[in-house]
PDB file of C-alpha atoms and ligand atoms in Angstrom:
ATOM      1  CA  MET A 207    -118.994 141.860  45.493  1.00 89.00           C
ATOM      2  CA  TYR A 208    -115.267 144.266  45.208  1.00 92.00           C
ATOM      3  CA  ALA A 209    -112.089 143.260  44.918  1.00 91.00           C
ATOM      4  CA  ALA A 210    -108.698 145.290  45.898  1.00 94.00           C
ATOM      5  CA  GLY A 211    -105.515 144.833  46.200  1.00 94.00           C
ATOM      6  CA  ASP A 212    -103.551 141.291  45.091  1.00 94.00           C
ATOM      7  CA  ALA A 213    -106.707 139.979  44.894  1.00 92.00           C
ATOM      8  CA  ALA A 214    -107.935 141.912  42.078  1.00 91.00           C
ATOM      9  CA  ARG A 215    -107.508 142.101  38.955  1.00 87.00           C
ATOM     10  CA  LEU A 216    -108.122 144.978  36.229  1.00 84.00           C
ATOM     11  CA  PRO A 217    -107.431 145.888  32.383  1.00 80.00           C
ATOM     12  CA  ARG A 218    -103.774 145.804  33.416  1.00 77.00           C
ATOM     13  CA  GLY A 219    -103.148 143.290  34.737  1.00 79.00           C
ATOM     14  CA  ARG A 220    -102.409 142.977  38.428  1.00 81.00           C
ATOM     15  CA  GLY A 221    -100.645 145.161  40.840  1.00 81.00           C
ATOM     16  CA  GLU A 222     -99.557 143.406  43.713  1.00 88.00           C
ATOM     17  CA  HIS A 223     -97.940 145.795  45.336  1.00 91.00           C
ATOM     18  CA  TRP A 224     -97.970 147.995  48.776  1.00 93.00           C
ATOM     19  CA  ALA A 225     -99.802 150.813  46.834  1.00 92.00           C
ATOM     20  CA  ASP A 226    -101.788 149.511  44.396  1.00 89.00           C
ATOM     21  CA  ALA A 227    -103.675 147.682  47.784  1.00 94.00           C
ATOM     22  CA  GLN A 228    -103.775 151.035  49.360  1.00 94.00           C
ATOM     23  CA  GLU A 229    -105.371 152.821  46.262  1.00 93.00           C
ATOM     24  CA  GLN A 230    -107.903 150.419  45.145  1.00 94.00           C
ATOM     25  CA  GLY A 231    -109.211 149.775  48.699  1.00 96.00           C
ATOM     26  CA  ALA A 232    -109.745 153.324  48.235  1.00 96.00           C
ATOM     27  CA  THR A 233    -112.044 153.230  45.675  1.00 95.00           C
ATOM     28  CA  ALA A 234    -113.797 149.937  46.663  1.00 95.00           C
ATOM     29  CA  ALA A 235    -114.600 151.832  49.804  1.00 97.00           C
ATOM     30  CA  ARG A 236    -116.337 154.560  48.597  1.00 97.00           C
ATOM     31  CA  ASN A 237    -118.402 152.880  45.399  1.00 96.00           C
ATOM     32  CA  MET A 238    -119.271 150.693  48.644  1.00 97.00           C
ATOM     33  CA  LEU A 239    -119.973 153.684  50.848  1.00 97.00           C
ATOM     34  CA  GLY A 240    -122.632 154.849  47.686  1.00 96.00           C
ATOM     35  CA  GLN A 241    -120.099 156.988  44.908  1.00 96.00           C
ATOM     36  CA  ASP A 242    -119.940 156.130  42.284  1.00 94.00           C
ATOM     37  CA  VAL A 243    -116.509 156.821  41.905  1.00 93.00           C
ATOM     38  CA  ALA A 244    -113.572 155.291  38.845  1.00 89.00           C
ATOM     39  CA  HIS A 245    -110.133 153.689  39.859  1.00 88.00           C
ATOM     40  CA  THR A 246    -108.198 156.669  38.332  1.00 84.00           C
ATOM     41  CA  THR A 247    -105.040 156.621  39.619  1.00 88.00           C
ATOM     42  CA  VAL A 248    -101.395 156.050  37.757  1.00 91.00           C
ATOM     43  CA  PRO A 249     -99.784 153.064  39.092  1.00 90.00           C
ATOM     44  CA  TRP A 250     -96.803 152.465  41.222  1.00 93.00           C
ATOM     45  CA  CYS A 251     -94.733 150.977  43.198  1.00 94.00           C
ATOM     46  CA  TRP A 252     -92.389 150.897  46.090  1.00 96.00           C
ATOM     47  CA  SER A 253     -89.208 149.657  47.546  1.00 96.00           C
ATOM     48  CA  ASP A 254     -86.047 150.088  50.350  1.00 96.00           C
ATOM     49  CA  GLN A 255     -83.048 148.777  49.576  1.00 95.00           C
ATOM     50  CA  TYR A 256     -80.886 149.394  52.384  1.00 94.00           C
ATOM     51  CA  GLY A 257     -80.280 153.177  51.777  1.00 91.00           C
ATOM     52  CA  LEU A 258     -81.761 153.486  48.030  1.00 96.00           C
ATOM     53  CA  LYS A 259     -85.545 154.306  48.020  1.00 98.00           C
ATOM     54  CA  ILE A 260     -86.519 152.572  44.188  1.00 98.00           C
ATOM     55  CA  GLN A 261     -89.633 153.799  42.699  1.00 97.00           C
ATOM     56  CA  ILE A 262     -91.315 153.161  39.542  1.00 97.00           C
ATOM     57  CA  CYS A 263     -94.952 154.262  38.334  1.00 95.00           C
ATOM     58  CA  GLY A 264     -96.662 154.170  34.890  1.00 92.00           C
ATOM     59  CA  SER A 265     -96.019 152.665  31.564  1.00 90.00           C
ATOM     60  CA  LEU A 266     -92.020 151.292  31.222  1.00 92.00           C
ATOM     61  CA  VAL A 267     -92.543 152.176  27.357  1.00 91.00           C
ATOM     62  CA  GLY A 268     -90.555 153.763  25.323  1.00 89.00           C
ATOM     63  CA  THR A 269     -87.598 156.059  25.048  1.00 91.00           C
ATOM     64  CA  PRO A 270     -85.995 155.369  28.535  1.00 96.00           C
ATOM     65  CA  GLU A 271     -84.771 159.485  29.471  1.00 96.00           C
ATOM     66  CA  THR A 272     -81.722 159.825  33.203  1.00 97.00           C
ATOM     67  CA  SER A 273     -80.973 161.984  34.733  1.00 97.00           C
ATOM     68  CA  GLY A 274     -78.468 162.162  37.378  1.00 97.00           C
ATOM     69  CA  ASP A 275     -77.066 159.442  37.970  1.00 97.00           C
ATOM     70  CA  PRO A 276     -78.178 155.863  38.617  1.00 94.00           C
ATOM     71  CA  ALA A 277     -74.572 154.664  40.056  1.00 95.00           C
ATOM     72  CA  ARG A 278     -74.278 156.824  42.544  1.00 96.00           C
ATOM     73  CA  HIS A 279     -78.092 155.980  43.656  1.00 96.00           C
ATOM     74  CA  ASP A 280     -79.677 158.791  42.417  1.00 98.00           C
ATOM     75  CA  ALA A 281     -81.697 158.782  39.429  1.00 98.00           C
ATOM     76  CA  ALA A 282     -84.684 159.662  37.377  1.00 98.00           C
ATOM     77  CA  ILE A 283     -85.246 158.022  33.896  1.00 98.00           C
ATOM     78  CA  SER A 284     -88.316 159.155  32.956  1.00 97.00           C
ATOM     79  CA  PHE A 285     -90.180 156.424  30.097  1.00 95.00           C
ATOM     80  CA  VAL A 286     -91.129 159.055  26.555  1.00 93.00           C
ATOM     81  CA  HIS A 287     -93.580 156.812  24.466  1.00 91.00           C
ATOM     82  CA  ASP A 288     -95.578 159.242  21.007  1.00 89.00           C
ATOM     83  CA  GLY A 289     -94.195 162.379  23.170  1.00 89.00           C
ATOM     84  CA  ALA A 290     -95.979 161.851  25.998  1.00 91.00           C
ATOM     85  CA  LEU A 291     -94.098 160.617  29.875  1.00 94.00           C
ATOM     86  CA  CYS A 292     -96.001 157.680  30.435  1.00 93.00           C
ATOM     87  CA  GLY A 293     -93.052 156.541  33.025  1.00 95.00           C
ATOM     88  CA  ALA A 294     -91.180 156.851  35.441  1.00 97.00           C
ATOM     89  CA  VAL A 295     -88.478 155.571  37.592  1.00 98.00           C
ATOM     90  CA  CYS A 296     -87.235 156.986  40.266  1.00 98.00           C
ATOM     91  CA  PHE A 297     -83.817 156.280  42.756  1.00 98.00           C
ATOM     92  CA  ASN A 298     -83.787 157.603  45.937  1.00 98.00           C
ATOM     93  CA  ARG A 299     -85.572 161.621  44.134  1.00 98.00           C
ATOM     94  CA  PRO A 300     -89.021 161.301  46.813  1.00 97.00           C
ATOM     95  CA  LYS A 301     -90.062 164.659  45.143  1.00 98.00           C
ATOM     96  CA  GLU A 302     -89.147 164.046  41.738  1.00 97.00           C
ATOM     97  CA  PHE A 303     -90.739 161.062  41.311  1.00 98.00           C
ATOM     98  CA  ARG A 304     -94.472 162.690  42.992  1.00 97.00           C
ATOM     99  CA  ASP A 305     -93.488 165.403  40.811  1.00 97.00           C
ATOM    100  CA  LEU A 306     -93.564 162.695  37.224  1.00 96.00           C
ATOM    101  CA  ARG A 307     -96.609 161.349  38.055  1.00 95.00           C
ATOM    102  CA  SER A 308     -98.658 163.885  38.788  1.00 94.00           C
ATOM    103  CA  GLU A 309     -97.692 164.219  35.468  1.00 94.00           C
ATOM    104  CA  ILE A 310     -97.896 161.452  33.834  1.00 93.00           C
ATOM    105  CA  ALA A 311    -101.951 161.617  35.485  1.00 91.00           C
ATOM    106  CA  ARG A 312    -102.216 165.304  33.835  1.00 89.00           C
ATOM    107  CA  SER A 313    -101.862 163.282  30.480  1.00 81.00           C
ATOM    108  CA  GLU A 314    -103.570 163.317  27.624  1.00 50.00           C
ATOM    109  CA  ASP A 315    -104.721 160.014  27.428  1.00 54.00           C
ATOM    110  CA  GLY A 316    -104.348 160.365  30.494  1.00 48.00           C
ATOM    111  CA  PRO A 317    -104.061 157.210  33.153  1.00 47.00           C
ATOM    112  CA  GLU A 318    -105.983 154.182  33.214  1.00 49.00           C
ATOM    113  CA  THR A 319    -109.681 154.424  33.478  1.00 45.00           C
ATOM    114  CA  VAL A 320    -111.295 151.370  35.705  1.00 46.00           C
ATOM    115  CA  LYS A 321    -114.179 152.096  36.542  1.00 44.00           C
ATOM    116  CA  ALA A 322    -114.857 150.300  40.653  1.00 42.00           C
ATOM    117  CA  ARG A 323    -117.787 148.190  39.752  1.00 42.00           C
ATOM    118  CA  PRO A 324    -119.603 145.226  41.941  1.00 41.00           C
ATOM    119  CA  VAL A 325    -119.435 142.561  40.324  1.00 39.00           C
TER     120      VAL A 325
HETATM  121  C1  FAD B 290     -91.220 138.933  50.469  1.00 62.72           C
HETATM  122  C2  FAD B 290     -92.475 140.116  49.760  1.00 62.72           C
HETATM  123  C3  FAD B 290     -91.558 141.457  49.692  1.00 62.72           C
HETATM  124  C4  FAD B 290     -92.677 142.585  48.666  1.00 62.72           C
HETATM  125  N1  FAD B 290     -92.022 143.809  48.627  1.00 62.72           N
HETATM  126  C5  FAD B 290     -93.176 144.888  48.176  1.00 62.72           C
HETATM  127  C6  FAD B 290     -92.034 145.749  48.328  1.00 62.72           C
HETATM  128  O1  FAD B 290     -90.917 146.075  48.229  1.00 62.72           O
HETATM  129  N2  FAD B 290     -93.495 147.240  47.899  1.00 62.72           N
HETATM  130  C7  FAD B 290     -93.719 146.603  47.261  1.00 62.72           C
HETATM  131  O2  FAD B 290     -94.976 147.684  46.604  1.00 62.72           O
HETATM  132  N3  FAD B 290     -95.181 145.563  47.011  1.00 62.72           N
HETATM  133  C8  FAD B 290     -94.020 144.122  47.625  1.00 62.72           C
HETATM  134  N4  FAD B 290     -94.564 143.198  48.228  1.00 62.72           N
HETATM  135  C9  FAD B 290     -95.940 143.132  47.733  1.00 62.72           C
HETATM  136  C10 FAD B 290     -96.867 143.755  48.845  1.00 62.72           C
HETATM  137  O3  FAD B 290     -96.597 143.192  50.139  1.00 62.72           O
HETATM  138  C11 FAD B 290     -98.900 143.360  48.465  1.00 62.72           C
HETATM  139  O4  FAD B 290     -98.688 143.952  47.000  1.00 62.72           O
HETATM  140  C12 FAD B 290    -100.027 143.655  49.615  1.00 62.72           C
HETATM  141  O5  FAD B 290     -99.457 143.590  50.620  1.00 62.72           O
HETATM  142  C13 FAD B 290    -101.570 143.587  48.790  1.00 62.72           C
HETATM  143  O6  FAD B 290    -101.981 143.687  49.937  1.00 62.72           O
HETATM  144  P1  FAD B 290    -103.365 142.855  49.971  1.00 62.72           P
HETATM  145  O7  FAD B 290    -104.133 143.922  51.239  1.00 62.72           O
HETATM  146  O8  FAD B 290    -104.119 142.821  49.050  1.00 62.72           O
HETATM  147  O9  FAD B 290    -102.978 141.643  50.344  1.00 62.72           O
HETATM  148  P2  FAD B 290    -102.729 140.832  51.252  1.00 62.72           P
HETATM  149  O10 FAD B 290    -101.023 141.782  52.269  1.00 62.72           O
HETATM  150  O11 FAD B 290    -101.610 140.065  50.965  1.00 62.72           O
HETATM  151  O12 FAD B 290    -103.841 140.801  52.955  1.00 62.72           O
HETATM  152  C14 FAD B 290    -104.441 140.086  52.809  1.00 62.72           C
HETATM  153  C15 FAD B 290    -105.037 139.304  54.323  1.00 62.72           C
HETATM  154  O13 FAD B 290    -105.570 138.840  54.307  1.00 62.72           O
HETATM  155  C16 FAD B 290    -105.427 137.922  55.292  1.00 62.72           C
HETATM  156  N5  FAD B 290    -106.725 136.085  54.924  1.00 62.72           N
HETATM  157  C17 FAD B 290    -106.441 135.325  53.936  1.00 62.72           C
HETATM  158  N6  FAD B 290    -107.056 134.746  53.299  1.00 62.72           N
HETATM  159  C18 FAD B 290    -108.210 135.245  54.545  1.00 62.72           C
HETATM  160  C19 FAD B 290    -109.081 134.727  54.266  1.00 62.72           C
HETATM  161  N7  FAD B 290    -109.754 133.446  54.293  1.00 62.72           N
HETATM  162  N8  FAD B 290    -110.328 134.820  55.601  1.00 62.72           N
HETATM  163  C20 FAD B 290    -109.264 135.980  56.287  1.00 62.72           C
HETATM  164  N9  FAD B 290    -108.563 136.915  56.651  1.00 62.72           N
HETATM  165  C21 FAD B 290    -107.938 136.261  55.295  1.00 62.72           C
HETATM  166  C22 FAD B 290    -104.373 137.629  55.194  1.00 62.72           C
HETATM  167  O14 FAD B 290    -103.527 136.659  56.486  1.00 62.72           O
HETATM  168  C23 FAD B 290    -103.145 138.708  55.277  1.00 62.72           C
HETATM  169  O15 FAD B 290    -103.323 139.602  55.585  1.00 62.72           O
HETATM  170  C24 FAD B 290     -94.633 141.735  48.561  1.00 62.72           C
HETATM  171  C25 FAD B 290     -94.806 140.620  49.171  1.00 62.72           C
HETATM  172  C26 FAD B 290     -93.916 139.882  48.864  1.00 62.72           C
HETATM  173  C27 FAD B 290     -94.715 138.297  49.735  1.00 62.72           C
END
């Protein structure tokens, strides 16, 4: 049996976001089809609130570093812990968000790896 989305609980907890449901579903499907792949994506979510696109990824721990102006709905806030980028919150900066999420995925520790397996 496989689980994905709101029904799934990973070691880091439950995501309960659209993006988690999509990406976990893709990992579960690959394993159902016989591939032996781990779920290694950096968790993220988004929400559109009128003219404001909010995107969040990784772990929001450590020291926040802000570029731009959150009050003007144009900013990126990076969270650095032990010298490594581990999380980000972006307001109306989708391209920067993609770059930050990729950087987190490449970080030395890497994202949490969860082996999809039958339970
Ligand atoms: C009000 C609200 C606002 C949200 N806003 C955001 C947001 O801004 N950004 C974000 O990332 N996430 C948001 N979420 C969370 C997001 O909607 C969920 O995390 C995501 O939909 C989970 O997907 P899922 O496929 O796991 O579950 P679901 O989307 O809940 O899909 C489960 C499906 O299974 C069906 N089902 C249930 N029981 C049975 C059964 N016994 N047999 C057959 N079918 C069944 C249901 O009808 C449903 O279609 C929001 C959620 C809510 C409630």
